[in-house]
Coordinates of C-alpha atoms and ligand atoms in Angstrom, one line a residue:
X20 CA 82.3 364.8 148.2
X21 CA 84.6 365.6 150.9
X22 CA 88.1 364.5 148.1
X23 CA 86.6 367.9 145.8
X24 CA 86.3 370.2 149.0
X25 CA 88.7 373.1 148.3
X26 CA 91.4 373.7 151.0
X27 CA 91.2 377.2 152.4
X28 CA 93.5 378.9 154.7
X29 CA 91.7 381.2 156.9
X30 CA 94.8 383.3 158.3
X31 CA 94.2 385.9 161.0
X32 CA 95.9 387.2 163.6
X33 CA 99.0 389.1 163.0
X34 CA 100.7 391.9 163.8
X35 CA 98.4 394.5 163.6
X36 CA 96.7 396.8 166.7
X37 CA 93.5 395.2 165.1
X38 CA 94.5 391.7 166.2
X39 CA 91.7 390.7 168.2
X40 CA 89.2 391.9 165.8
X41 CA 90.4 389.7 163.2
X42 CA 90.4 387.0 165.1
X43 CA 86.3 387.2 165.5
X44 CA 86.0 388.0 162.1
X45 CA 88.0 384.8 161.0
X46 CA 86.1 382.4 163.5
X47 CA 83.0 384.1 161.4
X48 CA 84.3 383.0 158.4
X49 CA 85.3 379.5 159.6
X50 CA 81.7 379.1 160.8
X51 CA 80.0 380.5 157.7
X52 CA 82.0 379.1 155.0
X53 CA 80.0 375.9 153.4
X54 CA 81.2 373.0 154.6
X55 CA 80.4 370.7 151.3
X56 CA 82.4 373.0 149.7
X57 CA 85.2 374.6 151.8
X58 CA 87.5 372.6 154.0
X59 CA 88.8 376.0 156.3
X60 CA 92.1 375.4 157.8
X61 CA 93.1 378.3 160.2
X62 CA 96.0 379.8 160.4
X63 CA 96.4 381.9 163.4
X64 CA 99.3 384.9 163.3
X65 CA 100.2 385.8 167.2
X66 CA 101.3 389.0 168.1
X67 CA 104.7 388.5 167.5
X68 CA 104.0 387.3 164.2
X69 CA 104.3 383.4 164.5
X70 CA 102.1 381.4 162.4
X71 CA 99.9 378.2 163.7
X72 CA 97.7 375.7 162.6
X73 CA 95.7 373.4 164.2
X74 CA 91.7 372.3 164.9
X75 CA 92.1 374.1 168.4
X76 CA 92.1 377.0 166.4
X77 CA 88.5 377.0 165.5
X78 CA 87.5 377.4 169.3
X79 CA 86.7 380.8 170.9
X80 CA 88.1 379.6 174.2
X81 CA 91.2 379.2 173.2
X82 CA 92.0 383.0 172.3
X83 CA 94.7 384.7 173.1
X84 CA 96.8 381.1 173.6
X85 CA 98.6 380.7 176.5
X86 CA 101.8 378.2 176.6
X87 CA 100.1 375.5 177.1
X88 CA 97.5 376.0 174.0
X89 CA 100.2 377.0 172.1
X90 CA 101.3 373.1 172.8
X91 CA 98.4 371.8 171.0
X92 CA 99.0 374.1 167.8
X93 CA 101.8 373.4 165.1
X94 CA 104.0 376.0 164.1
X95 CA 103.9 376.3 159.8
X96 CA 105.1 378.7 157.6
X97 CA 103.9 379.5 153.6
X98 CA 106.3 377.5 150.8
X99 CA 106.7 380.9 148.9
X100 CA 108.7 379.5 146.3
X101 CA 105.5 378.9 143.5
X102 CA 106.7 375.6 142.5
X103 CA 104.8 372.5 143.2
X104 CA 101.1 372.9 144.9
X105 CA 101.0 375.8 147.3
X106 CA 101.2 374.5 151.0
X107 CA 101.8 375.2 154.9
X108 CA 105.1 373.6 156.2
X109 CA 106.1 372.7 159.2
X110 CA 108.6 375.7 161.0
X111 CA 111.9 374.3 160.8
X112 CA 111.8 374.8 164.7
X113 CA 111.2 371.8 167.3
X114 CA 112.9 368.9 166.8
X115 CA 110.0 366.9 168.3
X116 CA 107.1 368.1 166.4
X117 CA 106.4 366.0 163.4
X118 CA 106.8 367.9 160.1
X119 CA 103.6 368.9 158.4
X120 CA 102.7 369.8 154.7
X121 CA 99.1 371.0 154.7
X122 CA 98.7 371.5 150.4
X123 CA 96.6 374.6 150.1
X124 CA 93.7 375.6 147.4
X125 CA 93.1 379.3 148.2
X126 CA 93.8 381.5 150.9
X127 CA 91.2 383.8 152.9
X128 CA 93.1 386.2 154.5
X129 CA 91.0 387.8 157.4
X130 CA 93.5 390.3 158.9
X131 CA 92.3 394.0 159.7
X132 CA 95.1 396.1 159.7
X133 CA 98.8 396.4 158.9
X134 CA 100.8 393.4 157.4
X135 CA 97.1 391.9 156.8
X136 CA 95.0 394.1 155.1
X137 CA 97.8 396.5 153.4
X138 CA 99.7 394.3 150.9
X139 CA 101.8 392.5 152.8
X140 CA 100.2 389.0 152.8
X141 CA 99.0 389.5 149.4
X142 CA 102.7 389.6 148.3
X143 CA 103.2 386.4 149.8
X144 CA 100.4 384.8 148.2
X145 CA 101.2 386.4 145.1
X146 CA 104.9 384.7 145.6
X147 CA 103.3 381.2 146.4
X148 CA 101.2 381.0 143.4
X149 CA 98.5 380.5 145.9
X150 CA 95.2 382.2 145.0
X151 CA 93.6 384.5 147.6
X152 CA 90.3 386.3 148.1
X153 CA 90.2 390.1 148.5
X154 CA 92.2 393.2 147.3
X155 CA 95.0 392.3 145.2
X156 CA 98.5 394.1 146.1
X157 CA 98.0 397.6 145.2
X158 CA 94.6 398.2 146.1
X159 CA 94.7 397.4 149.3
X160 CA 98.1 399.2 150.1
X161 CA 96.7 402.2 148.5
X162 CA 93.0 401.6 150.3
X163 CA 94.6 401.1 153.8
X164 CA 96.9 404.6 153.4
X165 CA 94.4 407.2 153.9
X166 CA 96.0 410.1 152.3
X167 CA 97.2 407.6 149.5
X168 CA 93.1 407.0 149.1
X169 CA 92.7 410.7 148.7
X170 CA 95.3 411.2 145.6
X171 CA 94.3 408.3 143.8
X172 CA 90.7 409.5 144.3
X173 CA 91.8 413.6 143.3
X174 CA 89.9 413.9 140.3
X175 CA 87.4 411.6 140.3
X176 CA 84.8 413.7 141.5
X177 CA 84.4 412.6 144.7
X178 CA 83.7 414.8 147.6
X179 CA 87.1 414.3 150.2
X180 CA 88.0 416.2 153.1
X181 CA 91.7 418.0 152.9
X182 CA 94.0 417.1 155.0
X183 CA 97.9 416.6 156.0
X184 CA 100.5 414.1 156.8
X185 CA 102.7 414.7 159.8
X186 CA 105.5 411.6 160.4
X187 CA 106.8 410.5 163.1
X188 CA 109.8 412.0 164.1
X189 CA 113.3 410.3 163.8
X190 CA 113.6 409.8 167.3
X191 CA 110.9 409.8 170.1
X192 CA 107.5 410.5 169.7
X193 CA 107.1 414.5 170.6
X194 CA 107.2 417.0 167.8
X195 CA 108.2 420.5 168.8
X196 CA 105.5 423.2 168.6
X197 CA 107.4 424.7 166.1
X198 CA 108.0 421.5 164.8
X199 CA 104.2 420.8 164.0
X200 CA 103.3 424.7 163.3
X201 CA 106.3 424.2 160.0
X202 CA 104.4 421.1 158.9
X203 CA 100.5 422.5 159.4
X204 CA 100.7 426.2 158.4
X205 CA 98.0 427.9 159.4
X206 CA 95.3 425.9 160.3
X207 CA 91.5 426.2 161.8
X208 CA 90.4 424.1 164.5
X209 CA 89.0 422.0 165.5
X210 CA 90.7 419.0 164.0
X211 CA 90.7 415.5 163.8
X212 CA 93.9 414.0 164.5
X213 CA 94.1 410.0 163.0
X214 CA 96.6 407.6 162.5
X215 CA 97.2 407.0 158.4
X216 CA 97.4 403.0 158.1
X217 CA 94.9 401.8 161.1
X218 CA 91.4 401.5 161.3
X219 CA 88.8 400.4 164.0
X220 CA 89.2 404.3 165.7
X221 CA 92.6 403.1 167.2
X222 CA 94.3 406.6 168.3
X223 CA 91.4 408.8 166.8
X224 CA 91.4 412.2 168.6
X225 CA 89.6 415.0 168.1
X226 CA 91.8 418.6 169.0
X227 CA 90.4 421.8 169.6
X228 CA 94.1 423.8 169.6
X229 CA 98.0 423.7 168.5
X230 CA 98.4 422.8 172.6
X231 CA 96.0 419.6 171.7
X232 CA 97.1 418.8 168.9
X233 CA 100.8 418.5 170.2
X234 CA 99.6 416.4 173.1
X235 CA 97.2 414.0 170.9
X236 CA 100.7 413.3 168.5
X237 CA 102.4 411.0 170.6
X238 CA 99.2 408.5 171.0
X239 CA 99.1 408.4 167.3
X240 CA 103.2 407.9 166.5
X241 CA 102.9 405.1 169.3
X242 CA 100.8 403.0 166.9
X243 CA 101.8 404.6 162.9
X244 CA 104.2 406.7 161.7
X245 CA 102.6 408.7 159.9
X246 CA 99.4 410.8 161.5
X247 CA 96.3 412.6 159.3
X248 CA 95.3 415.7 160.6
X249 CA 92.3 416.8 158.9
X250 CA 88.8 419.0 159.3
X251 CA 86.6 417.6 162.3
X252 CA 82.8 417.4 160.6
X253 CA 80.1 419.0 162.4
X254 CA 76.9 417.5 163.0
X255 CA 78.7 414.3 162.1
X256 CA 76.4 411.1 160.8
X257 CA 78.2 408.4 159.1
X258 CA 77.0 406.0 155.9
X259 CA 79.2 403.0 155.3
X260 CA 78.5 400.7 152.2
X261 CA 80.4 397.4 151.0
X262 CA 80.8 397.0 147.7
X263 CA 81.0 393.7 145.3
X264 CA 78.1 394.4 143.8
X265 CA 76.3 397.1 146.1
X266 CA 75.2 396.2 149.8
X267 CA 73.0 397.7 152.2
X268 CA 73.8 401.1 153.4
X269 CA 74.4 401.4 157.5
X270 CA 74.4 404.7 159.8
X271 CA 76.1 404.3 162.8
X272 CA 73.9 405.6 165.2
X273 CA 75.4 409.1 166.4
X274 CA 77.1 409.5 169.9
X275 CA 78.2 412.7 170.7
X276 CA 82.1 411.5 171.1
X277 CA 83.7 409.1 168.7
X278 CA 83.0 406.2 168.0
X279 CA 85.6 404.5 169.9
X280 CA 87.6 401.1 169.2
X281 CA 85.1 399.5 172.3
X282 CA 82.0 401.1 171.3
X283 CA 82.2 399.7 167.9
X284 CA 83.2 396.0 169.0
X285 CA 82.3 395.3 171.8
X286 CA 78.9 397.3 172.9
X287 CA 76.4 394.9 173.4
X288 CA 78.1 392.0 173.9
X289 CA 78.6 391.1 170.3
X290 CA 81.8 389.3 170.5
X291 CA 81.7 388.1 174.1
X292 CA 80.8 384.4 175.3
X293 CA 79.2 383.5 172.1
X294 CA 78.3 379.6 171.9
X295 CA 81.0 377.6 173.0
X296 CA 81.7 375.4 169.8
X297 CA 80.7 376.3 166.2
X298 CA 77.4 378.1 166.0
X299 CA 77.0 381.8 166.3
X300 CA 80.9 382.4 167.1
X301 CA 80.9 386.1 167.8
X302 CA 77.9 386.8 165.3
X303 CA 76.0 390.2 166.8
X304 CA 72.5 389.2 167.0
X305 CA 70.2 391.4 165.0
X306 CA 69.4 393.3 167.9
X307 CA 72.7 393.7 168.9
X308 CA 73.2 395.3 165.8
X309 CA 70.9 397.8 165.3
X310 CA 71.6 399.4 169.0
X311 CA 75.0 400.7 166.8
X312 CA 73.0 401.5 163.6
X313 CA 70.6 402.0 161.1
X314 CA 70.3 400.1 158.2
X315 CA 68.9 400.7 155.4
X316 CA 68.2 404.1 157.0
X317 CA 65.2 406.8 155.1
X318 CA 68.0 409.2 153.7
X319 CA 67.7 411.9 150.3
X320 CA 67.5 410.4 147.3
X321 CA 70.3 412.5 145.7
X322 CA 72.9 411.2 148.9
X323 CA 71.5 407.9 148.0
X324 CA 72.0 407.5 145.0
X325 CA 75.9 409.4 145.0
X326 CA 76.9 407.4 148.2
X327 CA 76.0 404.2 145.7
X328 CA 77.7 405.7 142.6
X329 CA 81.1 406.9 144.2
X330 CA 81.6 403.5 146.3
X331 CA 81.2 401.7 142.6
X332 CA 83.8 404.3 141.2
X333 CA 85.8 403.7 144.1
X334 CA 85.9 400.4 144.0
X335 CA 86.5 400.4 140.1
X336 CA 89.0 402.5 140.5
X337 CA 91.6 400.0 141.6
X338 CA 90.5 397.5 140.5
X339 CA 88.8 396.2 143.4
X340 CA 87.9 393.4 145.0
X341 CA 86.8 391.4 148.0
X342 CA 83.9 393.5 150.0
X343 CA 85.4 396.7 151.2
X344 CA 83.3 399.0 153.3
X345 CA 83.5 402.6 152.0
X346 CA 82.6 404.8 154.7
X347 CA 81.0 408.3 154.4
X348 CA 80.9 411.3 156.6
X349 CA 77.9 413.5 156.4
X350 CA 77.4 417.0 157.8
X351 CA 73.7 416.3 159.3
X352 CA 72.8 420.3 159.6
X353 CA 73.9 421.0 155.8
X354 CA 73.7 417.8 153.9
X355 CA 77.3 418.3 153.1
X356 CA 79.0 414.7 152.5
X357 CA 82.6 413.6 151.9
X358 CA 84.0 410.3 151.2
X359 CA 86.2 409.4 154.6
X360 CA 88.3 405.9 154.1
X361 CA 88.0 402.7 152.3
X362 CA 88.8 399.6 154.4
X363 CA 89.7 396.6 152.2
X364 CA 88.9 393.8 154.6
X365 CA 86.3 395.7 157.1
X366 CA 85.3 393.5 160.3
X367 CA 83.2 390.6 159.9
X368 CA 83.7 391.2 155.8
X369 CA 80.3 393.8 156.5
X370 CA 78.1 390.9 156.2
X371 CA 75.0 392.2 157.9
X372 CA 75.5 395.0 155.4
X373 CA 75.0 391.5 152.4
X374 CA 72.5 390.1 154.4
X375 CA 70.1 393.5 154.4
X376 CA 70.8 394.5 150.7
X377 CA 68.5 394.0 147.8
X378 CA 68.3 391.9 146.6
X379 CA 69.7 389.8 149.8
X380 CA 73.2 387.7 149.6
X381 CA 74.3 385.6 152.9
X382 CA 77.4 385.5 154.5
X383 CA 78.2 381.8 153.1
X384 CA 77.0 382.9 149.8
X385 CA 79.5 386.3 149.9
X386 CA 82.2 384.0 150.8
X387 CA 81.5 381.9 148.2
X388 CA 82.0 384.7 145.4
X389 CA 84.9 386.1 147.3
X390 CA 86.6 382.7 147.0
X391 CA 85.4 382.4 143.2
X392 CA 86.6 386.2 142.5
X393 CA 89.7 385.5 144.0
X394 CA 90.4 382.0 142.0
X395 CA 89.4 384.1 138.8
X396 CA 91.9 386.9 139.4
X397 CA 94.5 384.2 140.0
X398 CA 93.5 382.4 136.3
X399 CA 94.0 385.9 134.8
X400 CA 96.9 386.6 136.4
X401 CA 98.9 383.6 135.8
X402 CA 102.2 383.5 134.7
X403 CA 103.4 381.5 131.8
X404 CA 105.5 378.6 133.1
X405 CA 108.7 380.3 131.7
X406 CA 107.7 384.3 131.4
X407 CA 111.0 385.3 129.8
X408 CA 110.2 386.4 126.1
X409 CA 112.0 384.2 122.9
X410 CA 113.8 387.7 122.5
X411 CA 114.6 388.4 125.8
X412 CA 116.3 385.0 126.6
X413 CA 120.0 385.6 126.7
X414 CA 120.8 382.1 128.6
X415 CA 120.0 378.8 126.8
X416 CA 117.1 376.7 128.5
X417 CA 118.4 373.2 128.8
Ligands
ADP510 N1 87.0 414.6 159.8 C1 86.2 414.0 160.8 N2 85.3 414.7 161.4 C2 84.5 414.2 162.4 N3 84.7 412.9 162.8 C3 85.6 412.1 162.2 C4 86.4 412.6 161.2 N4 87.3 411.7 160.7 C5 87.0 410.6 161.5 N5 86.0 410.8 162.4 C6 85.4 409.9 163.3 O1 86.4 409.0 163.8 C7 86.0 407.6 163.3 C8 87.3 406.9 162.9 O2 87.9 407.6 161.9 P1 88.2 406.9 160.5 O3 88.8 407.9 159.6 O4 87.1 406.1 160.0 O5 89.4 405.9 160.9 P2 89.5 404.3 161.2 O6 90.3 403.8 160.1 O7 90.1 404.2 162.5 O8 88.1 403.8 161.1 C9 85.0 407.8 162.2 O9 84.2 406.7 162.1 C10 84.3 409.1 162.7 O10 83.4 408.7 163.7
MG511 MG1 86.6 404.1 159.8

């Protein structure tokens, strides 16, 4: 049994603000894939963007490693040349570590955020020949680009907020008044001011003025370079569903300031001192759960029944894949409702969201299609071992 188990890097990590979140979701994913069929290996990207290996990996405890962890891990890198079977290699770098070559099936990648969830690693995997689960290339650079979301979704139909892009400046971080008042126009507050690649509410302010609005910049430029500025909603209640097929729908429960980067992950305790070991790494218990939302929750038929229909378009659009979380906001007092984001790789791949649709698919089982999805885009994808026409070869093949 155990020669037919597929190899799969689980890589996490990275360079991304959402670092830390990935790194739960990916010891998720290492506990829930099925061990008769999946061999995880983890791959673990540090904030300055070196890549380890290594069975201390699959420990909570050892997060973030410290030099002497970091002694018990081995340094690899991808082969990204696509011939031969795809692998992890050693780093070229210590001359007293023993080179590695770790052959690879498929790769899982469980980033959130930039270089992880935005293209980037796809490219690689793309370049290795090494089939991976999730949005392919373009989908999820477009998906994690929020006003990039919006144009490719102009005229589908699809309810959408307006809103502007304001870059970072050249130097610094401040934007003149005037500065921002030649980019914006007129405008009517209040806003919300957003970074345009993150996710997780990182740098998410809400500003009432042009005097807020120039303060608010410079939190947002510290972490993107570009920043969203768009409508604030009223009345605000949210409805996020993950699409493969079609999940559960959740409403974060409403709190009268934003949802904040620690109030979505770590409330309740959900990712702290889980079970040392294996079982239950950072998995919110039900309860947990549903102090930060409803699910499933009593809503019109009509919302129903669009949310559904423009997360499928959505998805379709782009060909998408993987299970994205398309998130919703909803104007409570009118009914009013516009899609807000899509995140490619949302945390914890939205399994709870699986778990409660109907009919019901587990977290091993979603894995299981993501990783089958994945190996079938690869097969249709494939390149022919020479891809150079008869009619466009101008050099001889010897
Ligand atoms: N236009 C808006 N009006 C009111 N609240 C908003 C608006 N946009 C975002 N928010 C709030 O900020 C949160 C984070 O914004 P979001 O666009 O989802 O970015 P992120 O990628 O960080 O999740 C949302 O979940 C919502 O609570
Ligand atoms: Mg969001």
């Amino acid at each position: 049994m155990s020669q037919t188990k597929k190899k799969v890097a689980v890589l996490f990590g990275g360079r991304s603000p959402e670092h830390d979140v990935s790194i739960v979701t990916a010891l998720q994913v290492m506990e829930a894939l099925d061990p008769d069929l999946f061999d995880p290996i983890p791959v673990y990207v540090s904030t300055k963007g070196e890549w380890f290996t290594g069975d201390a990996l699959r420990e909570r405890g050892v997060y973030l490693p410290g030099p002497a962890e970091m002694e018990r891990l081995t340094p690899v890198t991808l082969k990204l040349g696509a011939g031969g079977a795809p692998a992890l290699e050693s780093a070229p770098s210590g001359m007293f570590r023993k080179a590695t070559r770790i052959e690879l099936d498929f790769a899982f990648p469980s980033f959130h955020g930039v270089q992880g969830e935005d293209g980037c690693i796809q490219g690689a995997f793309e370049m290795a020949g090494l089939p991976y689960s999730g949005m392919r290339v373009m989908s999820a650079s477009v998906f994690m680009d929020k006003l990039a979301t919006k144009q490719i979704l102009n005229d589908a139909g699809i309810p959408m907020l307006p809103s502007l892009s304001l870059p970072r400046p050249a130097k610094g971080l401040m934007l003149l008044p005037e500065e921002i008042t030649a980019l914006v126009g007129e405008i009517a507050f209040p806003c919300i001011l957003k970074p345009q690649h993150l996710g997780s509410s990182i740098g998410v302010a809400r500003v009432a003025n042009m005097a807020e609005l120039t303060e608010s910049l410079p939190g947002v430029f510290r972490f993107d370079t570009h920043a969203v500025l768009e409508p604030l909603v009223p009345n605000l209640v949210e409805y996020n569903v993950a699409v493969a097929r079609i999940s559960a729908i959740e409403r974060p429960k409403p709190s009268a300031e934003l949802l904040d980067f620690k109030a979505k992950y770590l409330s309740g305790g959900g990712t702290k001192g889980g079970a040392k070991g294996t079982k239950e790494v950072g998995r919110p218990s039900e309860g947990m759960l549903s102090l930060t939302r409803d699910i499933n929750p009593a809503i019109p038929a009509e919302m129903d029944a669009n949310i559904r229909a423009w997360a499928v378009k959505t998805f379709d659009r782009l060909g998408g894949a993987g299970s994205p979380r398309i998130d919703f906001l909803c104007n409570s007092a009118t009914n009013e409702i516009w899609l807000n984001e899509v995140n490619p790789a949302p945390g914890s791949f939205a399994y709870f969201l699986w778990e409660a649709a109907s009919p019901p698919v587990s977290f091993p089982a979603l894995l299981e299609h993501m990783i089958a999805e994945g190996e079938e885009n690869a097969r249709r994808n494939r390149l022919p071992t020479d891809p150079t026409p008869n009619d466009a070869r101008l050099f001889k093949r010897k």
